mmCIF file of N, CA, C and O in Angstrom:
data_model
loop_
_atom_site.group_PDB
_atom_site.id
_atom_site.type_symbol
_atom_site.label_atom_id
_atom_site.label_comp_id
_atom_site.label_asym_id
_atom_site.label_seq_id
_atom_site.Cartn_x
_atom_site.Cartn_y
_atom_site.Cartn_z
ATOM 1 N N MET M 1 31.287 -28.178 69.784
ATOM 2 C CA MET M 1 31.419 -28.163 71.153
ATOM 3 C C MET M 1 30.295 -29.371 71.780
ATOM 4 O O MET M 1 29.911 -29.486 71.446
ATOM 5 N N ASN M 2 30.538 -29.220 72.999
ATOM 6 C CA ASN M 2 29.861 -30.025 74.020
ATOM 7 C C ASN M 2 28.232 -29.748 73.834
ATOM 8 O O ASN M 2 27.829 -28.682 73.902
ATOM 9 N N GLN M 3 27.557 -30.406 73.199
ATOM 10 C CA GLN M 3 26.262 -29.966 73.234
ATOM 11 C C GLN M 3 25.491 -29.507 74.499
ATOM 12 O O GLN M 3 25.180 -28.997 74.000
ATOM 13 N N THR M 4 25.969 -30.118 75.920
ATOM 14 C CA THR M 4 24.933 -29.400 76.589
ATOM 15 C C THR M 4 25.488 -28.017 76.893
ATOM 16 O O THR M 4 24.263 -27.001 76.834
ATOM 17 N N ILE M 5 26.627 -27.654 76.615
ATOM 18 C CA ILE M 5 26.840 -26.220 76.852
ATOM 19 C C ILE M 5 26.446 -25.286 75.365
ATOM 20 O O ILE M 5 25.771 -24.487 76.059
ATOM 21 N N LYS M 6 26.630 -26.110 74.198
ATOM 22 C CA LYS M 6 25.873 -25.491 73.464
ATOM 23 C C LYS M 6 24.032 -24.851 73.375
ATOM 24 O O LYS M 6 24.062 -23.983 73.067
ATOM 25 N N GLU M 7 23.644 -26.178 73.880
ATOM 26 C CA GLU M 7 21.755 -25.887 73.630
ATOM 27 C C GLU M 7 21.814 -24.784 75.141
ATOM 28 O O GLU M 7 21.164 -24.303 75.242
ATOM 29 N N LEU M 8 22.670 -24.916 76.162
ATOM 30 C CA LEU M 8 22.548 -23.979 77.422
ATOM 31 C C LEU M 8 22.647 -22.251 76.628
ATOM 32 O O LEU M 8 21.809 -21.581 77.148
ATOM 33 N N ASN M 9 23.563 -22.216 76.077
ATOM 34 C CA ASN M 9 24.621 -21.079 75.575
ATOM 35 C C ASN M 9 22.881 -20.767 74.240
ATOM 36 O O ASN M 9 22.916 -19.347 74.582
ATOM 37 N N ASP M 10 22.650 -21.891 73.552
ATOM 38 C CA ASP M 10 21.312 -21.421 72.528
ATOM 39 C C ASP M 10 20.149 -20.592 73.360
ATOM 40 O O ASP M 10 19.080 -19.865 73.107
ATOM 41 N N SER M 11 20.219 -21.220 74.014
ATOM 42 C CA SER M 11 18.671 -20.675 75.370
ATOM 43 C C SER M 11 19.087 -19.242 76.409
ATOM 44 O O SER M 11 17.710 -19.405 76.743
ATOM 45 N N GLY M 12 20.410 -19.044 76.569
ATOM 46 C CA GLY M 12 20.663 -18.112 76.994
ATOM 47 C C GLY M 12 20.236 -18.329 78.741
ATOM 48 O O GLY M 12 20.991 -17.606 79.670
ATOM 49 N N GLN M 13 20.580 -20.433 79.172
ATOM 50 C CA GLN M 13 20.729 -20.118 80.655
ATOM 51 C C GLN M 13 22.507 -20.500 80.968
ATOM 52 O O GLN M 13 22.028 -19.728 82.211
ATOM 53 N N LEU M 14 23.354 -20.183 80.095
ATOM 54 C CA LEU M 14 24.623 -20.600 80.034
ATOM 55 C C LEU M 14 24.761 -19.271 80.934
ATOM 56 O O LEU M 14 25.891 -19.259 81.746
ATOM 57 N N MET M 15 24.557 -18.407 80.890
ATOM 58 C CA MET M 15 25.268 -16.723 80.830
ATOM 59 C C MET M 15 24.316 -16.575 82.546
ATOM 60 O O MET M 15 24.963 -16.122 83.027
ATOM 61 N N GLN M 16 23.015 -17.202 82.336
ATOM 62 C CA GLN M 16 22.599 -17.143 83.589
ATOM 63 C C GLN M 16 23.245 -17.940 84.926
ATOM 64 O O GLN M 16 23.396 -17.530 86.078
ATOM 65 N N LEU M 17 23.801 -18.847 84.344
ATOM 66 C CA LEU M 17 24.691 -19.849 85.593
ATOM 67 C C LEU M 17 25.406 -19.212 85.977
ATOM 68 O O LEU M 17 26.077 -20.136 86.895
ATOM 69 N N VAL M 18 26.307 -18.586 84.928
ATOM 70 C CA VAL M 18 28.004 -18.174 85.258
ATOM 71 C C VAL M 18 27.515 -16.693 86.385
ATOM 72 O O VAL M 18 27.840 -16.767 87.411
ATOM 73 N N LYS M 19 26.543 -15.799 86.510
ATOM 74 C CA LYS M 19 26.295 -15.059 86.808
ATOM 75 C C LYS M 19 25.732 -15.908 88.092
ATOM 76 O O LYS M 19 25.783 -14.391 89.172
ATOM 77 N N ASP M 20 25.270 -16.396 88.063
ATOM 78 C CA ASP M 20 24.471 -17.203 89.622
ATOM 79 C C ASP M 20 25.590 -18.217 89.901
ATOM 80 O O ASP M 20 25.175 -18.128 91.357
ATOM 81 N N GLY M 21 26.978 -18.182 89.374
ATOM 82 C CA GLY M 21 27.995 -19.069 89.914
ATOM 83 C C GLY M 21 28.300 -20.414 90.078
ATOM 84 O O GLY M 21 28.651 -21.019 90.588
ATOM 85 N N PHE M 22 26.881 -21.062 89.306
ATOM 86 C CA PHE M 22 26.830 -22.678 89.204
ATOM 87 C C PHE M 22 28.243 -22.807 88.191
ATOM 88 O O PHE M 22 28.741 -24.047 87.803
ATOM 89 N N ILE M 23 28.748 -22.052 87.421
ATOM 90 C CA ILE M 23 29.361 -22.282 86.115
ATOM 91 C C ILE M 23 30.680 -21.260 85.981
ATOM 92 O O ILE M 23 30.024 -20.004 86.515
ATOM 93 N N SER M 24 32.276 -22.046 86.344
ATOM 94 C CA SER M 24 33.352 -20.835 85.642
ATOM 95 C C SER M 24 32.941 -19.966 84.795
ATOM 96 O O SER M 24 32.897 -19.994 83.940
ATOM 97 N N TYR M 25 33.966 -19.455 85.036
ATOM 98 C CA TYR M 25 33.859 -18.098 83.837
ATOM 99 C C TYR M 25 35.007 -18.855 82.763
ATOM 100 O O TYR M 25 34.933 -18.934 81.544
ATOM 101 N N LYS M 26 35.819 -19.706 83.265
ATOM 102 C CA LYS M 26 36.686 -20.388 81.863
ATOM 103 C C LYS M 26 35.603 -20.896 81.431
ATOM 104 O O LYS M 26 36.593 -21.383 80.235
ATOM 105 N N ILE M 27 34.986 -21.676 81.904
ATOM 106 C CA ILE M 27 34.045 -22.429 80.406
ATOM 107 C C ILE M 27 33.334 -21.348 79.683
ATOM 108 O O ILE M 27 33.511 -21.439 78.149
ATOM 109 N N MET M 28 32.904 -19.975 79.624
ATOM 110 C CA MET M 28 33.119 -19.309 78.962
ATOM 111 C C MET M 28 33.935 -18.572 78.152
ATOM 112 O O MET M 28 33.866 -18.586 76.972
ATOM 113 N N ARG M 29 34.718 -18.695 79.183
ATOM 114 C CA ARG M 29 36.159 -18.070 78.092
ATOM 115 C C ARG M 29 36.440 -19.546 76.606
ATOM 116 O O ARG M 29 37.025 -19.316 75.942
ATOM 117 N N ASP M 30 36.527 -20.733 77.195
ATOM 118 C CA ASP M 30 36.671 -21.872 76.357
ATOM 119 C C ASP M 30 36.009 -21.629 75.466
ATOM 120 O O ASP M 30 36.200 -22.347 74.153
ATOM 121 N N LYS M 31 34.634 -21.671 75.688
ATOM 122 C CA LYS M 31 33.730 -21.291 74.360
ATOM 123 C C LYS M 31 34.183 -20.583 73.435
ATOM 124 O O LYS M 31 33.815 -21.180 72.002
ATOM 125 N N ASP M 32 34.036 -19.200 73.895
ATOM 126 C CA ASP M 32 35.119 -18.075 73.162
ATOM 127 C C ASP M 32 35.667 -18.722 71.931
ATOM 128 O O ASP M 32 35.896 -18.874 71.213
ATOM 129 N N ILE M 33 36.531 -19.183 72.999
ATOM 130 C CA ILE M 33 37.949 -19.888 72.388
ATOM 131 C C ILE M 33 37.694 -20.999 71.143
ATOM 132 O O ILE M 33 37.968 -20.784 69.755
ATOM 133 N N TYR M 34 36.611 -21.752 71.229
ATOM 134 C CA TYR M 34 36.402 -22.922 70.726
ATOM 135 C C TYR M 34 35.704 -22.312 69.523
ATOM 136 O O TYR M 34 35.676 -22.494 68.211
ATOM 137 N N LEU M 35 34.557 -21.584 69.990
ATOM 138 C CA LEU M 35 33.630 -20.973 68.131
ATOM 139 C C LEU M 35 35.235 -20.165 67.565
ATOM 140 O O LEU M 35 34.910 -20.142 66.425
ATOM 141 N N THR M 36 35.997 -19.365 68.246
ATOM 142 C CA THR M 36 37.129 -18.774 67.570
ATOM 143 C C THR M 36 37.603 -19.405 66.610
ATOM 144 O O THR M 36 37.871 -19.525 65.171
ATOM 145 N N TYR M 37 38.588 -20.887 67.098
ATOM 146 C CA TYR M 37 39.060 -21.543 66.719
ATOM 147 C C TYR M 37 38.220 -22.306 65.367
ATOM 148 O O TYR M 37 38.943 -22.920 64.124
ATOM 149 N N ASP M 38 36.979 -22.535 65.663
ATOM 150 C CA ASP M 38 36.317 -22.790 64.857
ATOM 151 C C ASP M 38 35.756 -21.992 63.616
ATOM 152 O O ASP M 38 35.636 -22.156 62.246
ATOM 153 N N VAL M 39 35.551 -20.754 63.856
ATOM 154 C CA VAL M 39 35.555 -20.418 62.356
ATOM 155 C C VAL M 39 36.908 -20.065 61.962
ATOM 156 O O VAL M 39 36.488 -20.184 60.482
ATOM 157 N N HIS M 40 37.935 -20.509 62.176
ATOM 158 C CA HIS M 40 39.328 -20.006 61.568
ATOM 159 C C HIS M 40 39.014 -21.775 61.103
ATOM 160 O O HIS M 40 39.088 -21.283 59.435
ATOM 161 N N ARG M 41 38.205 -22.733 61.079
ATOM 162 C CA ARG M 41 38.764 -23.349 60.522
ATOM 163 C C ARG M 41 37.411 -23.268 58.997
ATOM 164 O O ARG M 41 38.106 -24.670 58.323
ATOM 165 N N LYS M 42 36.729 -22.722 59.538
ATOM 166 C CA LYS M 42 35.599 -22.514 58.486
ATOM 167 C C LYS M 42 36.098 -21.355 56.986
ATOM 168 O O LYS M 42 35.744 -22.157 56.065
ATOM 169 N N MET M 43 36.798 -21.045 57.890
ATOM 170 C CA MET M 43 37.701 -20.248 56.362
ATOM 171 C C MET M 43 38.793 -21.208 55.774
ATOM 172 O O MET M 43 39.051 -20.105 54.656
ATOM 173 N N GLY M 44 38.966 -22.021 55.953
ATOM 174 C CA GLY M 44 39.601 -23.069 54.905
ATOM 175 C C GLY M 44 40.945 -22.915 55.573
ATOM 176 O O GLY M 44 41.971 -24.335 55.398
ATOM 177 N N LYS M 45 41.329 -22.698 56.743
ATOM 178 C CA LYS M 45 42.626 -22.962 57.190
ATOM 179 C C LYS M 45 42.610 -24.504 58.013
ATOM 180 O O LYS M 45 41.955 -25.012 58.194
ATOM 181 N N ASN M 46 43.751 -24.888 57.818
ATOM 182 C CA ASN M 46 43.883 -25.994 58.210
ATOM 183 C C ASN M 46 44.057 -26.379 59.670
ATOM 184 O O ASN M 46 44.051 -25.071 60.259
ATOM 185 N N TYR M 47 44.315 -27.224 60.268
ATOM 186 C CA TYR M 47 44.276 -27.208 61.718
ATOM 187 C C TYR M 47 45.355 -26.526 62.684
ATOM 188 O O TYR M 47 44.611 -25.911 63.548
ATOM 189 N N SER M 48 46.571 -26.864 62.298
ATOM 190 C CA SER M 48 47.668 -25.976 63.093
ATOM 191 C C SER M 48 47.701 -24.778 62.460
ATOM 192 O O SER M 48 47.940 -24.089 63.330
ATOM 193 N N GLN M 49 47.139 -23.753 61.682
ATOM 194 C CA GLN M 49 47.293 -22.825 61.587
ATOM 195 C C GLN M 49 46.320 -22.108 61.715
ATOM 196 O O GLN M 49 46.303 -20.869 62.801
ATOM 197 N N SER M 50 44.801 -22.989 62.481
ATOM 198 C CA SER M 50 43.645 -22.461 63.216
ATOM 199 C C SER M 50 44.270 -22.545 64.627
ATOM 200 O O SER M 50 43.940 -21.527 65.119
ATOM 201 N N ILE M 51 45.064 -23.812 65.179
ATOM 202 C CA ILE M 51 45.173 -23.227 66.024
ATOM 203 C C ILE M 51 46.178 -22.328 66.660
ATOM 204 O O ILE M 51 46.256 -21.529 67.694
ATOM 205 N N LYS M 52 47.278 -21.935 65.816
ATOM 206 C CA LYS M 52 48.293 -20.854 66.142
ATOM 207 C C LYS M 52 47.436 -19.896 65.703
ATOM 208 O O LYS M 52 47.569 -18.959 67.120
ATOM 209 N N ASP M 53 46.639 -19.040 64.832
ATOM 210 C CA ASP M 53 45.711 -18.234 64.345
ATOM 211 C C ASP M 53 44.817 -17.611 65.851
ATOM 212 O O ASP M 53 44.888 -16.473 66.600
ATOM 213 N N THR M 54 44.333 -18.652 66.674
ATOM 214 C CA THR M 54 43.371 -18.710 68.159
ATOM 215 C C THR M 54 44.604 -18.134 68.827
ATOM 216 O O THR M 54 44.206 -17.581 69.886
ATOM 217 N N ALA M 55 45.463 -18.637 68.433
ATOM 218 C CA ALA M 55 46.487 -19.008 69.843
ATOM 219 C C ALA M 55 46.858 -17.246 70.089
ATOM 220 O O ALA M 55 47.259 -16.954 70.962
ATOM 221 N N ASP M 56 47.348 -17.055 68.874
ATOM 222 C CA ASP M 56 48.054 -15.496 68.859
ATOM 223 C C ASP M 56 46.636 -14.578 69.331
ATOM 224 O O ASP M 56 46.788 -13.926 69.525
ATOM 225 N N GLN M 57 45.672 -15.269 68.867
ATOM 226 C CA GLN M 57 44.170 -13.984 69.241
ATOM 227 C C GLN M 57 44.176 -13.502 70.333
ATOM 228 O O GLN M 57 43.690 -12.376 71.176
ATOM 229 N N PHE M 58 44.318 -14.708 71.424
ATOM 230 C CA PHE M 58 43.812 -15.162 72.496
ATOM 231 C C PHE M 58 45.318 -14.505 73.716
ATOM 232 O O PHE M 58 44.749 -15.184 74.844
ATOM 233 N N ASP M 59 46.472 -14.810 73.243
ATOM 234 C CA ASP M 59 47.607 -14.280 73.740
ATOM 235 C C ASP M 59 48.037 -15.295 74.944
ATOM 236 O O ASP M 59 48.165 -15.751 75.592
ATOM 237 N N LEU M 60 47.740 -16.815 73.912
ATOM 238 C CA LEU M 60 47.597 -18.701 74.703
ATOM 239 C C LEU M 60 48.383 -19.073 74.315
ATOM 240 O O LEU M 60 49.177 -18.581 73.291
ATOM 241 N N SER M 61 49.177 -20.174 74.896
ATOM 242 C CA SER M 61 49.658 -21.107 73.861
ATOM 243 C C SER M 61 49.227 -21.781 73.224
ATOM 244 O O SER M 61 48.383 -22.407 73.333
ATOM 245 N N ASP M 62 49.979 -22.259 72.062
ATOM 246 C CA ASP M 62 49.097 -23.489 71.251
ATOM 247 C C ASP M 62 48.394 -24.820 71.984
ATOM 248 O O ASP M 62 47.044 -25.177 71.556
ATOM 249 N N ARG M 63 49.448 -24.958 72.939
ATOM 250 C CA ARG M 63 48.696 -26.577 73.838
ATOM 251 C C ARG M 63 47.969 -25.998 74.486
ATOM 252 O O ARG M 63 46.864 -26.937 74.678
ATOM 253 N N GLN M 64 48.010 -24.480 75.644
ATOM 254 C CA GLN M 64 46.405 -24.557 75.687
ATOM 255 C C GLN M 64 45.292 -24.363 74.813
ATOM 256 O O GLN M 64 44.327 -25.238 75.071
ATOM 257 N N ILE M 65 45.766 -24.169 73.474
ATOM 258 C CA ILE M 65 44.559 -24.076 72.413
ATOM 259 C C ILE M 65 43.900 -25.545 72.269
ATOM 260 O O ILE M 65 42.891 -25.463 72.273
ATOM 261 N N LYS M 66 45.326 -26.569 72.159
ATOM 262 C CA LYS M 66 44.879 -27.575 71.698
ATOM 263 C C LYS M 66 43.787 -28.350 72.468
ATOM 264 O O LYS M 66 43.194 -29.192 72.707
ATOM 265 N N ASN M 67 44.144 -28.409 74.223
ATOM 266 C CA ASN M 67 43.658 -28.678 74.736
ATOM 267 C C ASN M 67 41.980 -28.238 75.083
ATOM 268 O O ASN M 67 41.281 -28.973 75.389
ATOM 269 N N ILE M 68 41.737 -26.900 74.949
ATOM 270 C CA ILE M 68 40.867 -26.555 75.002
ATOM 271 C C ILE M 68 39.826 -27.167 74.046
ATOM 272 O O ILE M 68 39.090 -27.190 74.378
ATOM 273 N N VAL M 69 40.069 -27.740 72.468
ATOM 274 C CA VAL M 69 39.248 -27.968 71.706
ATOM 275 C C VAL M 69 39.455 -29.050 71.784
ATOM 276 O O VAL M 69 37.927 -29.083 71.645
ATOM 277 N N LYS M 70 39.864 -29.643 72.070
ATOM 278 C CA LYS M 70 39.708 -31.299 72.466
ATOM 279 C C LYS M 70 39.098 -31.382 73.692
ATOM 280 O O LYS M 70 37.358 -31.772 73.356
ATOM 281 N N ARG M 71 39.184 -31.006 74.452
ATOM 282 C CA ARG M 71 37.597 -30.599 75.749
ATOM 283 C C ARG M 71 36.149 -30.199 75.227
ATOM 284 O O ARG M 71 35.270 -30.711 75.417
ATOM 285 N N MET M 72 36.432 -29.305 74.375
ATOM 286 C CA MET M 72 34.751 -28.775 73.955
ATOM 287 C C MET M 72 34.720 -29.246 72.388
ATOM 288 O O MET M 72 33.506 -29.181 72.305
ATOM 289 N N SER M 73 34.926 -30.388 71.944
ATOM 290 C CA SER M 73 35.112 -31.142 70.650
ATOM 291 C C SER M 73 34.187 -32.045 70.959
ATOM 292 O O SER M 73 34.361 -32.490 72.485
#
């Protein structure tokens, strides 16, 4: 995940920035999607299966998940 977003999330400042309108909800959604993808990978699933399972879970296309993973990596 993008290191800056990870640091802001760990410190609790990310949610405050979203509440104040400085960061869009999309960043929070993408963070959750990336973390879900990461959990699938850590469970031992390959890249394609992790993408597919995450897409199914969030009702998005595989391409959308791939773009989010690429952006957040």
